[in-house]
Each structure stands twice: as structure tokens, then as C-alpha cells.
XYZ file of C-alpha atoms in Angstrom:
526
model
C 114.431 -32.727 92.114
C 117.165 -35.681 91.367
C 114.781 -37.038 89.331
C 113.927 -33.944 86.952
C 117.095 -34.293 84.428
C 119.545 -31.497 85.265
C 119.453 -29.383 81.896
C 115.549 -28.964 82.366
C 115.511 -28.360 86.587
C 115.114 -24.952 87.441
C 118.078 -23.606 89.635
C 117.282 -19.975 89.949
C 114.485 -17.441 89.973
C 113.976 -15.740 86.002
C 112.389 -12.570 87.848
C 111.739 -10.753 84.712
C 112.530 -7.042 85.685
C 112.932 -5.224 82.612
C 110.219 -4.126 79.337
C 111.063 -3.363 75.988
C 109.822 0.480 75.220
C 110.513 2.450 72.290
C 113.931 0.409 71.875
C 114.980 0.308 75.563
C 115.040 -2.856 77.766
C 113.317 0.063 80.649
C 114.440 -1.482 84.441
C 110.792 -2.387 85.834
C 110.701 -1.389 89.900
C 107.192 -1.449 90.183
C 104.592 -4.179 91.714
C 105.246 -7.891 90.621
C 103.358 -11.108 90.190
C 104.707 -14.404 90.493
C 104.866 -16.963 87.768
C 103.701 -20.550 88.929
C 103.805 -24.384 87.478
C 101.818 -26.593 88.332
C 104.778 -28.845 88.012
C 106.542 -30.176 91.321
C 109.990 -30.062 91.658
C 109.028 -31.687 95.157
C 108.903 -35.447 96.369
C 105.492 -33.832 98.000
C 103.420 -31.844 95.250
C 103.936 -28.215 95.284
C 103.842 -26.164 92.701
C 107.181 -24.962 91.528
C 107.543 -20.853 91.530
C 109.581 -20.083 88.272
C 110.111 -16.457 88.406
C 108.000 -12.908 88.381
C 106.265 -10.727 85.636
C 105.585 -6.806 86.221
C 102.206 -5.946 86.955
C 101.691 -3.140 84.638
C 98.898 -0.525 83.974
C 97.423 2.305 82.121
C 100.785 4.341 82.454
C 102.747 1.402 81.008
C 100.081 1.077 77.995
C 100.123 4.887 77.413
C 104.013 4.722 77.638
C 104.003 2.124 74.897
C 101.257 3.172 72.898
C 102.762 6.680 72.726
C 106.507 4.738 71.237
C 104.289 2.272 68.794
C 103.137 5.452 67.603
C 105.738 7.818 67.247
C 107.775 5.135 65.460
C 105.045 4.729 63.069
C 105.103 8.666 62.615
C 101.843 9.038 60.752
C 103.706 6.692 58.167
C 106.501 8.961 57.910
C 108.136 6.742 59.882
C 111.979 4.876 59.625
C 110.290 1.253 59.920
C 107.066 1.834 57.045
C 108.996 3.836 54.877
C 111.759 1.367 54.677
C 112.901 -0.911 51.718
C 111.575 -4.049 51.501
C 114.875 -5.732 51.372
C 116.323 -3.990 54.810
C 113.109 -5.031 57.287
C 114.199 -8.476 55.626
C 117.774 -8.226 56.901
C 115.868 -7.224 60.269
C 113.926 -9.935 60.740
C 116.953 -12.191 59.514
C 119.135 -11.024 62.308
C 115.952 -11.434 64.595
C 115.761 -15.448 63.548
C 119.173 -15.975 63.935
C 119.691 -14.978 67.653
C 116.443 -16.413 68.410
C 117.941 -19.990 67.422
C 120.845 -19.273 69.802
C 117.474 -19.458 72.543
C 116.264 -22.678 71.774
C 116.816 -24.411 74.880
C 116.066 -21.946 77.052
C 112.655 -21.881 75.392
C 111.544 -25.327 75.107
C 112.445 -25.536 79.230
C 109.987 -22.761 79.973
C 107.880 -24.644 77.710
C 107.726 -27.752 79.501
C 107.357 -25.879 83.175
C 104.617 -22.876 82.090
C 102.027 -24.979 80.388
C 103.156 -28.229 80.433
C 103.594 -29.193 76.921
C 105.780 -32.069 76.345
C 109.519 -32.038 75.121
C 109.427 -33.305 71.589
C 105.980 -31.037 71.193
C 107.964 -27.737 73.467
C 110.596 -28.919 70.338
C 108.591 -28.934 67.495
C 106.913 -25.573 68.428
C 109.822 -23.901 68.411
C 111.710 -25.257 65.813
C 108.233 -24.757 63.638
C 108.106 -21.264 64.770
C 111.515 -20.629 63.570
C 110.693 -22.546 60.072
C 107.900 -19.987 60.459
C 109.863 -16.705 60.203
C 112.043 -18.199 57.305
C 108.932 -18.931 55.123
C 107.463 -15.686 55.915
C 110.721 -13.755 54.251
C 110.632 -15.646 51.445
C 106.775 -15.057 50.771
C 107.209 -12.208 51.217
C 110.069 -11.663 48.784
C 108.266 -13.343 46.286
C 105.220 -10.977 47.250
C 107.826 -7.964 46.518
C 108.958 -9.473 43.508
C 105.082 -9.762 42.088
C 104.673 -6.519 42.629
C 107.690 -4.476 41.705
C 106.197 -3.157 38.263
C 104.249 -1.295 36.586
C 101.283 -1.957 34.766
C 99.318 0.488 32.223
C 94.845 -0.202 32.277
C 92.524 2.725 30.497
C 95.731 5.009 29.855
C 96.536 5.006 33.773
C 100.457 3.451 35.013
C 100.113 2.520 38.482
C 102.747 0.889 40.793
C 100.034 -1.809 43.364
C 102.258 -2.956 46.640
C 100.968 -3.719 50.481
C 102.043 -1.229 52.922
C 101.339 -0.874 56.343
C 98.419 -0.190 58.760
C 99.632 1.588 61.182
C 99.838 0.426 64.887
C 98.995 -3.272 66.030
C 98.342 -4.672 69.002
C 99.080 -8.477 69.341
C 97.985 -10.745 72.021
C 98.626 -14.602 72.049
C 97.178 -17.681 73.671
C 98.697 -19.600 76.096
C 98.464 -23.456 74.351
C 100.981 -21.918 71.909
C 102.587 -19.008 73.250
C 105.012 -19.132 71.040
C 104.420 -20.424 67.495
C 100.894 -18.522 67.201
C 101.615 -15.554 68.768
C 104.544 -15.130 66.333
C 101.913 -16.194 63.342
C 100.675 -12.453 64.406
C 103.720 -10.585 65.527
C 106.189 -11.818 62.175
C 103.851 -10.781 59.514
C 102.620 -7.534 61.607
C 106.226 -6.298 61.978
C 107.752 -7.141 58.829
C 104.847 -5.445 56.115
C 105.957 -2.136 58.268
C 103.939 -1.807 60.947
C 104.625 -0.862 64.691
C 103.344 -3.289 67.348
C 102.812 -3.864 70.846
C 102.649 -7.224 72.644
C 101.373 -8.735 75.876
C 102.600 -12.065 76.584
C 99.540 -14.923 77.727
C 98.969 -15.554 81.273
C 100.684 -18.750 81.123
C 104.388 -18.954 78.544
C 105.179 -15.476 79.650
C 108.627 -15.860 80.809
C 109.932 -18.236 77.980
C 109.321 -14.607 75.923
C 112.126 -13.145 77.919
C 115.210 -14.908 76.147
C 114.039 -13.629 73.312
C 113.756 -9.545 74.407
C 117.676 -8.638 73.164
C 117.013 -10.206 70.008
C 113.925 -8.418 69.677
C 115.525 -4.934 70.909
C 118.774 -5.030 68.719
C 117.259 -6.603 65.610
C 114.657 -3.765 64.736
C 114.959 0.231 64.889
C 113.388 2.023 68.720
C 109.977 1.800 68.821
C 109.209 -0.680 66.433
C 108.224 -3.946 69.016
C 106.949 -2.717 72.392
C 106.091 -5.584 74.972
C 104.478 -5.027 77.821
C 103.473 -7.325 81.019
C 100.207 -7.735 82.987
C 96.984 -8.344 83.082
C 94.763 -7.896 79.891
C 92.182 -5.507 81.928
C 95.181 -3.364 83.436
C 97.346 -3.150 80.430
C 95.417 -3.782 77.261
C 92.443 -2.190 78.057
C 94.057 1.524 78.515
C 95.383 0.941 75.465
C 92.522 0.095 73.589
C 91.271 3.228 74.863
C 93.392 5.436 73.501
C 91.958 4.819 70.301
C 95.861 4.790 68.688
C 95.489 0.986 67.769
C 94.915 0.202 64.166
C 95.076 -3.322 64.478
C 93.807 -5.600 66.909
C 95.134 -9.047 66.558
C 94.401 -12.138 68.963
C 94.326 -15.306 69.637
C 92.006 -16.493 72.087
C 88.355 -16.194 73.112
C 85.655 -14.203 71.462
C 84.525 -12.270 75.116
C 87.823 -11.239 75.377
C 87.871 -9.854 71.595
C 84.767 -8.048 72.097
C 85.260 -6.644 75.303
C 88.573 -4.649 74.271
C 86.431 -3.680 70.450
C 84.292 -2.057 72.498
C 86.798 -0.507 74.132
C 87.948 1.329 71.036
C 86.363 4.733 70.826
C 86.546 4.573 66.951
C 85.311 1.051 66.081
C 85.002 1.524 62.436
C 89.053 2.475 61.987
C 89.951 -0.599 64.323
C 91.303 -3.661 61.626
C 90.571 -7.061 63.330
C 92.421 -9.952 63.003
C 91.403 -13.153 64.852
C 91.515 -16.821 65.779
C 89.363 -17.483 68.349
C 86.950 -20.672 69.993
C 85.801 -23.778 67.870
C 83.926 -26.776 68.992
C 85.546 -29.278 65.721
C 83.554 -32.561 65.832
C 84.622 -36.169 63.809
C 81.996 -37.922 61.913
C 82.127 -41.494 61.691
C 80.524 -43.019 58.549
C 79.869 -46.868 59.045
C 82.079 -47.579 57.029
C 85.052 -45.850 58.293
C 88.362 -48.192 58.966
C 87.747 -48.029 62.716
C 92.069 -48.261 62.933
C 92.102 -45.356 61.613
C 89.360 -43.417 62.942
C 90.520 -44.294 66.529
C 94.151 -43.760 66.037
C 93.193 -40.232 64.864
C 90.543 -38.867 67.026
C 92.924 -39.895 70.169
C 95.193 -37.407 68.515
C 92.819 -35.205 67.466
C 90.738 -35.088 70.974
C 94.069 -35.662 73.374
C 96.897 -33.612 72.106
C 98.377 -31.159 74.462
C 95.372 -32.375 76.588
C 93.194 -31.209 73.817
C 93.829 -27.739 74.543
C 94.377 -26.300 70.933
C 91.493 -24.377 69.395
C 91.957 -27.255 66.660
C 91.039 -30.308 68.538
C 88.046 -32.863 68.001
C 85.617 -31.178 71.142
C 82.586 -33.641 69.752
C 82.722 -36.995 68.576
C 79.692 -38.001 65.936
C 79.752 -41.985 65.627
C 77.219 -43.650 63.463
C 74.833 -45.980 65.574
C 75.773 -49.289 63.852
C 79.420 -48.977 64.887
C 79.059 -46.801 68.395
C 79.611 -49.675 70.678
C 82.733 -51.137 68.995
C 84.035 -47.739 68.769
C 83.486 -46.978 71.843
C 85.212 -50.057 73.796
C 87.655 -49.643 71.617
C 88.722 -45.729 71.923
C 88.525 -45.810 75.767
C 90.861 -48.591 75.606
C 93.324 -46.466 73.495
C 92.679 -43.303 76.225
C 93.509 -45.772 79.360
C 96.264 -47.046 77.755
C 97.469 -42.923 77.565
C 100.747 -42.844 79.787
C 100.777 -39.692 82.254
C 103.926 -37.780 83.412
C 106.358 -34.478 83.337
C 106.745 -33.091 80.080
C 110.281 -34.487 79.966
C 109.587 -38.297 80.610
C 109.747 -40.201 77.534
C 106.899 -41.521 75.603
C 104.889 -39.337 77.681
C 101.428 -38.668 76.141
C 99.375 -36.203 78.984
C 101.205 -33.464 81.033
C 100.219 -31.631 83.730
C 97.366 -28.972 82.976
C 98.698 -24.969 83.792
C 95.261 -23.683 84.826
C 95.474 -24.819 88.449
C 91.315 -24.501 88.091
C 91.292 -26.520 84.907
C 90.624 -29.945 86.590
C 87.717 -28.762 88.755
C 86.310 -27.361 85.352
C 86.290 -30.349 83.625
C 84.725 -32.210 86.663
C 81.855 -29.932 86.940
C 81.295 -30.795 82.652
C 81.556 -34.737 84.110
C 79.411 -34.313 87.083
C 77.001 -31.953 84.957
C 76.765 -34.435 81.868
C 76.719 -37.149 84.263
C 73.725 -35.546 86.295
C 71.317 -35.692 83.087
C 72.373 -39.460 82.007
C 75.889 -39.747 80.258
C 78.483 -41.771 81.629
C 82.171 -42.117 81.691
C 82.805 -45.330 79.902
C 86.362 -45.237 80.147
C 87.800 -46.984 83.548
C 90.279 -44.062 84.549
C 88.074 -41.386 83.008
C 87.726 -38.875 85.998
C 90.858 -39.786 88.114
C 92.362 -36.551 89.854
C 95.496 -35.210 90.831
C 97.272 -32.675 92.314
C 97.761 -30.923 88.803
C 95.796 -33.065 86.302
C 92.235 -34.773 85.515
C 92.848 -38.011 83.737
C 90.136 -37.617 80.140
C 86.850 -38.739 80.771
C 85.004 -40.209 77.602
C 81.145 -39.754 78.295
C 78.890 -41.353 76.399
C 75.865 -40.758 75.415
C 76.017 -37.189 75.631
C 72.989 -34.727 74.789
C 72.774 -31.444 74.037
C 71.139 -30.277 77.768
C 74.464 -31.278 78.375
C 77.382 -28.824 79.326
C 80.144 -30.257 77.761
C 77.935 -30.403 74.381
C 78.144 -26.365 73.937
C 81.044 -25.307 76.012
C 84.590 -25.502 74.427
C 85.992 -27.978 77.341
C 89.430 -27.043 76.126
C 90.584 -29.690 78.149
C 90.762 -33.532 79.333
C 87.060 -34.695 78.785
C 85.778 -36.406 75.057
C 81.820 -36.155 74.660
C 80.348 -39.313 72.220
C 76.831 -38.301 70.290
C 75.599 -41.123 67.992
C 73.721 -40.359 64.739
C 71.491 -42.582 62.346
C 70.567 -40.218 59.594
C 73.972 -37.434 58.605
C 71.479 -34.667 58.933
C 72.199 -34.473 62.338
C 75.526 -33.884 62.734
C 75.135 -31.177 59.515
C 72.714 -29.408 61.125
C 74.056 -29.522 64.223
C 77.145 -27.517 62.953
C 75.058 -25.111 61.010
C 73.273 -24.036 64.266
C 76.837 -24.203 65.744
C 78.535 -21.001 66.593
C 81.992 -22.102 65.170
C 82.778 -22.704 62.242
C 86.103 -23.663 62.158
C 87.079 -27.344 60.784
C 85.508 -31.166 60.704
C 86.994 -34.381 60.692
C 85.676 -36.914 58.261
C 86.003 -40.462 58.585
C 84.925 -42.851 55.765
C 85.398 -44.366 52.223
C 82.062 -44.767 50.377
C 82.934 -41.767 47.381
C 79.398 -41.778 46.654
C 78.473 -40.776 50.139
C 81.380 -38.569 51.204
C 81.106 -36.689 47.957
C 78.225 -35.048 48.846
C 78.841 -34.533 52.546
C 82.284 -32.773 51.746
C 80.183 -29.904 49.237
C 78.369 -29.562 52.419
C 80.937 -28.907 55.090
C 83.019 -27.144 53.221
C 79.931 -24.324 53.476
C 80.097 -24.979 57.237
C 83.883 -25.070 57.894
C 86.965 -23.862 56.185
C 88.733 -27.045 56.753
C 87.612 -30.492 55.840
C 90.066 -33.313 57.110
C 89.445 -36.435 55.593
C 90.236 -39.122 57.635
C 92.426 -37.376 59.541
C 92.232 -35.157 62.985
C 91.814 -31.373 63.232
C 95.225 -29.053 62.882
C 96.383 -26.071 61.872
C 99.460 -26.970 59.770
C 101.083 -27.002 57.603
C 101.454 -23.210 57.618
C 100.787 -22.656 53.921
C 97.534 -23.575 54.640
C 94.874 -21.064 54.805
C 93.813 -21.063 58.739
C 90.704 -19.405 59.302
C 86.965 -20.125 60.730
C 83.435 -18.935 59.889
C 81.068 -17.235 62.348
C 82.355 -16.868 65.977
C 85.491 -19.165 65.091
C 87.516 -16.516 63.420
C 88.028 -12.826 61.277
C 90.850 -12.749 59.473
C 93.162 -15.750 57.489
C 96.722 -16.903 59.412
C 98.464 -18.871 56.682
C 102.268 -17.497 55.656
C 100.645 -15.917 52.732
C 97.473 -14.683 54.244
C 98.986 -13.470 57.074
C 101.423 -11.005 55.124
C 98.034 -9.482 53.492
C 95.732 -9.541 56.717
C 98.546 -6.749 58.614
C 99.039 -4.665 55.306
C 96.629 -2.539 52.776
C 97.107 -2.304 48.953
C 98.328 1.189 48.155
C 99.282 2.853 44.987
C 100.584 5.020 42.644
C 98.832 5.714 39.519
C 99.575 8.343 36.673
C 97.779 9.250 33.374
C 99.811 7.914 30.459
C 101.769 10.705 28.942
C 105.584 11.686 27.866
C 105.767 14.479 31.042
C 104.514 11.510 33.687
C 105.878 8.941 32.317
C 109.946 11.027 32.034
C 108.730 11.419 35.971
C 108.430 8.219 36.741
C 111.201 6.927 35.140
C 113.531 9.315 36.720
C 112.003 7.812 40.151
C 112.925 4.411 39.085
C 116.518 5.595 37.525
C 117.249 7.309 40.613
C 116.326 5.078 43.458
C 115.215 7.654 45.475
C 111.847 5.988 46.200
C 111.716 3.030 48.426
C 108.046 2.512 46.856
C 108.631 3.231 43.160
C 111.363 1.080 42.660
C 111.527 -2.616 40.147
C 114.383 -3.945 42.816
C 114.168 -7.750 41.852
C 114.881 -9.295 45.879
C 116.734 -12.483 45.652
């Protein structure tokens, strides 16, 4: 424990005991599961117990279904009826007592899933930047839209409003910056939500329930604990959810569509598996190349939906690259999240390294190899990355998203095969490129844009920055999670249109005169 820094050690239990129903912080007395790191506060590895969650069930989704819906009110409600400019203030006030949580949140950070304390930092701190960029985008969105316009002898008044009731439920690799990419732009365009916290970076959600409870009206934000199959599943039954938007695998996104009994009302909005490879052209400035796949295959551990999974090296170059990259990954420095210069952290899934074996033993078994010297060494809570090379597609590690630890090396003579490898892929998410011949990456970049949504040219995978449209073809996505995207994904267009005449018109510009319509209104938001 002495030599865990004292601001990060954890000196009491966070035995979260309360839920946030239909504006009430509601005392939980029911069952409880404990929340585990695989972090040791030990000199002899244990993992450290950081708390408890409620196990909740079908009455807790009912009971929070029932308040996301009677705050929505059939849209009659106070939250989708309200002006623009007042959810603003709300989600304001929400921002600026979430900053007053910041170091709270990065600690659970570093102990729930192990991410590392300038990255537990930056995720927060983006997350923030986040909510501020939404409210302006979506002032600006307000702003394009408070008019009228006049087509065929029809005035109409076009703004977004609501859906109706959404259901939100984020992955653990970024528990908080993506699952607020759903909640912010869900809450603020009107509609009424419920959230279950990931398995792992629930409790670093609990600073954050007062803010959440005092900054919008009863009703609106509903957050429930447990497992998805207890608690999200009854409430996918009930057929009351709108919206369904998630972050995380595609079997869990069909199993709780099915569950819906009225499939073709249920809105989905999702960010789900990829398996992102690098291609790299002979000619590519190997520096480079290197320098960016380690980042690109090794960040967080390479658990981010975003990371290189499959690394496509031209034959000519393969065995300089090679030496060369597992050099870089040896040279990788392991510790706690809080050590400096640290570059891999523990792994949360306490199962994660005996995964990632079985991909080694299994590529291993039908001729790969690890070519990296401390590709393979265990731990108590970690797998040190394995590069294998040359890897085959009877291989495991080829298909699966490894989402973890373990770097598979294909080579290629002719670029066919890496294209149509992707195009019989079943993501389509985003490719690195790495290479400076114009004549030959001009034509290779009109290709892969029709495979991917995101080409990076000589640079890794990521999702940033936000502005950026975020979004994947086939299994890899539905739905786009940029600022602006986002803010049209959770909302409709809806209008009002009259025909062109001196009784409408005197109407309509008593409704503006008046201000009795939060809809019909020019309000210019500053």
C-alpha cells in the first residue's frame, strides 16, 4: 500500500447503496455484488475489493421504465416540451458540478479498468470538452432552424425534437467519455433516458449521481445497476423503449432487439466490434509506420473498438518490420496505472489473459509464432502482447476481435489481398494506411473509403477528434457519434407547416409575437 501514492489508495469501501429513479437518489436494501480490481493494493497479489453495486431486476427496470416514461408524458412532457435555451442551462449546471468530480473519477479510473493516469485524465477532461461542444452545436443547430421558410405556398417552421424514451448502455474501455457520447446528446434534444453502467467503471458513475439528480427535472435520467440479462432485458420487454443506444458487441445488441416486442418502432443507435487492420506499402517510412501501429495496436492494451486488430505488411519489408516492431513492444514498460511513463496496465477482465493465451496457443498450434521475446509472459493480472507472425486465416486470432494484448502479422504481395480481405470482413469500421507513392495510394484510398468510414493515412485508428463523423459499415456500427451527428441520431425532424394566406399567416405571427410556443418561436440563442 506505501507504495500506491496516497491521493490514489483506496481507504474505504464506495458501497454504492442508492439509484437515481424518477428524480430520487431511492436507498437500495436489496442483494449486492461486489466490485473488484485486478489491481493489488498487497505486497502479495490480491485483488483489491473497491466497493458494491445493487443487483437489480425486472422490478427495478419496470420501476424505471415506468419514470422514463411518465416524464416523457406522451411528449406532453416538462423535459420535450421545454425551450431550447433552459435544457441548455440544465446541462450547464450538469458540467459544472461534474468538474468539481474530477479526481474522484480518474481514481476509479485507474482501479476499475486499469487505464493509466494521464489517459483516466484525458478521458475525463475530453468528456467534459465533450458536453461543452455539444451545447454549442446545438445552439447553433437552434439558431439554423429558428425560421420560417415559405416552398409551393406552404410556411413551415423544420426543428429536431425528441424520440421518446432511450435506453443507453456503455462499454467498459471508456465508461465514461463514450457512454456520455450517448447519454449528452440523448438528454439534451428532449428525450427521457435510462442508463446501466458497464460491468467494469461502474462505481466512478457514482460521484456523478447528485449532479445528475439536481441538474435535470424527476424523471428525466434514470440509472439503474446490474446485470444486462436481469435489468435490461425486462426492460426491453416492456416494449416502452424508443431508443436503444449501445456501445459494445453486436450479440449483445441483437439479443435485447429481439427482445423488443415491437421491433419496427425500436430506433437503434450503435457502435459496436471492428477488426481495423494497417497496410504497409513498401514504401512506407518504416519510423513512422512502427511508431504508429504500437499506438494503434497497444493503447489501453488495445482494448478500444478503434485499435489496429490486423497488421498487413508488404513481403519486401516484413522481416525488417518485424524485428523492428517487437523491439518497440519489449521495450513497452509495465506497471499500475499511476507509475510514470507507464505504457501497459493491468487488464480488468480477470479471464482476459487466459483468452488471449488460448488465441496464442491456437495460432501457435497451426504454425504462427510469437516473434517477440516477452510476447506471452503472464501475471497475476496481465498477459504481456504477443506479436505472432505469420498468421493465417484458420487462425483464431485472424477473425476474433482479441480486444486485448496479442498483435497478429499477415504479409501481402499483390494489395488485392488485404482489399478483399476487408470486403469479406464483417466490420467495416476504419483502416490505417501507411505509404507515400500518390500514384498508388490514390487509388487504394477510392477503395477503402467504400469499405470503411475512416481512412487514416499514416496514422493509427481513433475515434477523435469528436467533430468527426464516427461510424462503421456492416456489423461495425448503425448510427453516426460525432457532436453533430449525435444531436440528430437521438432526435426526429418535426414541423409545422401552413398554407400561405393573411388568416394563417396573422396566426402565426401572433405565436411568434406572443411567445407562447416553445416550438414556434425565432429566439436567436447566444
Amino acid at each position: 500500500m506505501s507504495t500506491i501514492p496516497s491521493e490514489f489508495q483506496i481507504t474505504s469501501l464506495l458501497n454504492q447503496d442508492t439509484y437515481l429513479v424518477n428524480g430520487e437518489l431511492k436507498k437500495w436494501t436489496g442483494e449486492t455484488t461486489p466490485v473488484f480490481s485486478t489491481i493489488s493494493s498487497t505486497d502479495h497479489y490480491a485483488p483489491t475489493i473497491l466497493g458494491s453495486i445493487p443487483a437489480m431486476g425486472e422490478i427495478e427496470g419496470n420501476e424505471v421504465v415506468d419514470a422514463a416514461v411518465a416524464a416523457y408524458n406522451n411528449g406532453q412532457g416538462l423535459w420535450p416540451t421545454m425551450k431550447v435555451s433552459d435544457r441548455i442551462k440544465c446541462m450547464e449546471n450538469f458540467v459544472t458540478q461534474m468538474k468539481a468530480t474530477r479526481s474522484e473519477v480518474v481514481k476509479y479510473l485507474m482501479w476499475e479498468i486499469g487505464k493509466s493516469l494521464p489517459d483516466s485524465e484525458k478521458e475525463f477532461d475530453r468528456t467534459v470538452e465533450y458536453i461543452y461542444d455539444t451545447i454549442e452545436d446545438y445552439k447553433e443547430l437552434d439558431r439554423d432552424n429558428a425560421r420560417f421558410t415559405k416552398t409551393q405556398g406552404v410556411n413551415a417552421m423544420v426543428r429536431r425534437g425528441p424520440l421518446g424514451v432511450v435506453l443507453c448502455l456503455g462499454p467498459y474501455n471508456y465508461p465514461l467519455n463514450e457512454t456520455f457520447s450517448l447519454l449528452i446528446p440523448a438528454i439534451i434534444m428532449g428525450n427521457t433516458v435510462i442508463f446501466k453502467p458497464a460491468k467494469h467503471g461502474v462505481l466512478l458513475i457514482s460521484p456523478l449521481l447528485t449532479a445528475f439528480q439536481t441538474s435535470f427535472p424527476k424523471g428525466v435520467i434514470n440509472i439503474v445497476y446490474g446485470r444486462g440479462r436481469d435489468v435490461a432485458s425486462p426492460i426491453m420487454k416492456s416494449g416502452k423503449v424508443d431508443v436503444l443506444g449501445l456501445i459494445g458487441n453486436s450479440k449483445s445488441a441483437i439479443a435485447l432487439q429481439d427482445l423488443h416486442p415491437n421491433k419496427n418502432r425500436l430506433r437503434l443507435i450503435l457502435s459496436l466490434e471492428a477488426k481495423n487492420p494497417a497496410i504497409i506499402l513498401p514504401d512506407a517510412d518504416l519510423d513512422l509506420a512502427i511508431q504508429e501501429c504500437i499506438i494503434g495496436t497497444l493503447s489501453f492494451n488495445g482494448q478500444r473498438c478503434t485499435a489496429l486488430k490486423v497488421l498487413y505488411v508488404h513481403e519486401s519489408i516484413a522481416a525488417k518490420f518485424n524485428r523492428r516492431f517487437s523491439e518497440k513492444v519489449d521495450a513497452l514498460s509495465f506497471g499500475n496505472p499511476w507509475e510514470k511513463g507507464v505504457a501497459l496496465t493491468p487488464l480488468p477482465e480477470k479471464d482476459k489473459p487466459n483468452y488471449i493465451q488460448e488465441l496464442i496457443d491456437d495460432a501457435q498450434d497451426k504454425g504462427a509464432k510469437v516473434i517477440n521475446q516477452k510476447g506471452g509472459q503472464r501475471t497475476e493480472n496481465y498477459i504481456f502482447p504477443a506479436v505472432l507472425f505469420p498468421v493465417n486465416k484458420e487462425m483464431r486470432v485472424y477473425h476474433e476481435e482479441q480486444f486485448g494484448p496479442v498483435i497478429p502479422i499477415l504479409t501481402f504481395k499483390d494489395i488485392q489481398e488485404p482489399l478483399n480481405d476487408m470486403a469479406e470482413s464483417n466490420y467495416g469500421q476504419q483502416v490505417s494506411l501507411f505509404g507515400q507513392d500518390i500514384k498508388t495510394i490514390a487509388p487504394l484510398i477510392d477503395t477503402l473509403v467504400n469499405l470503411v468510414c475512416r481512412v487514416n493515412l499514416n496514422s493509427s485508428c481513433q475515434r477523435g477528434p469528436d467533430v468527426y463523423p464516427f461510424t462503421g459499415r456492416k456489423d461495425s456500427a448503425l448510427g453516426t457519434l460525432s457532436i453533430h451527428d449525435a444531436l440528430r441520431s437521438f432526435s426526429i425532424r418535426t414541423f409545422v407547416a401552413s398554407k400561405d394566406n393573411a388568416y394563417n399567416n396573422a396566426i402565426l405571427q401572433e405565436l411568434l409575437n406572443s411567445k407562447e410556443s416553445n416550438f414556434i418561436n425565432t429566439d436567436y440563442i447566444l
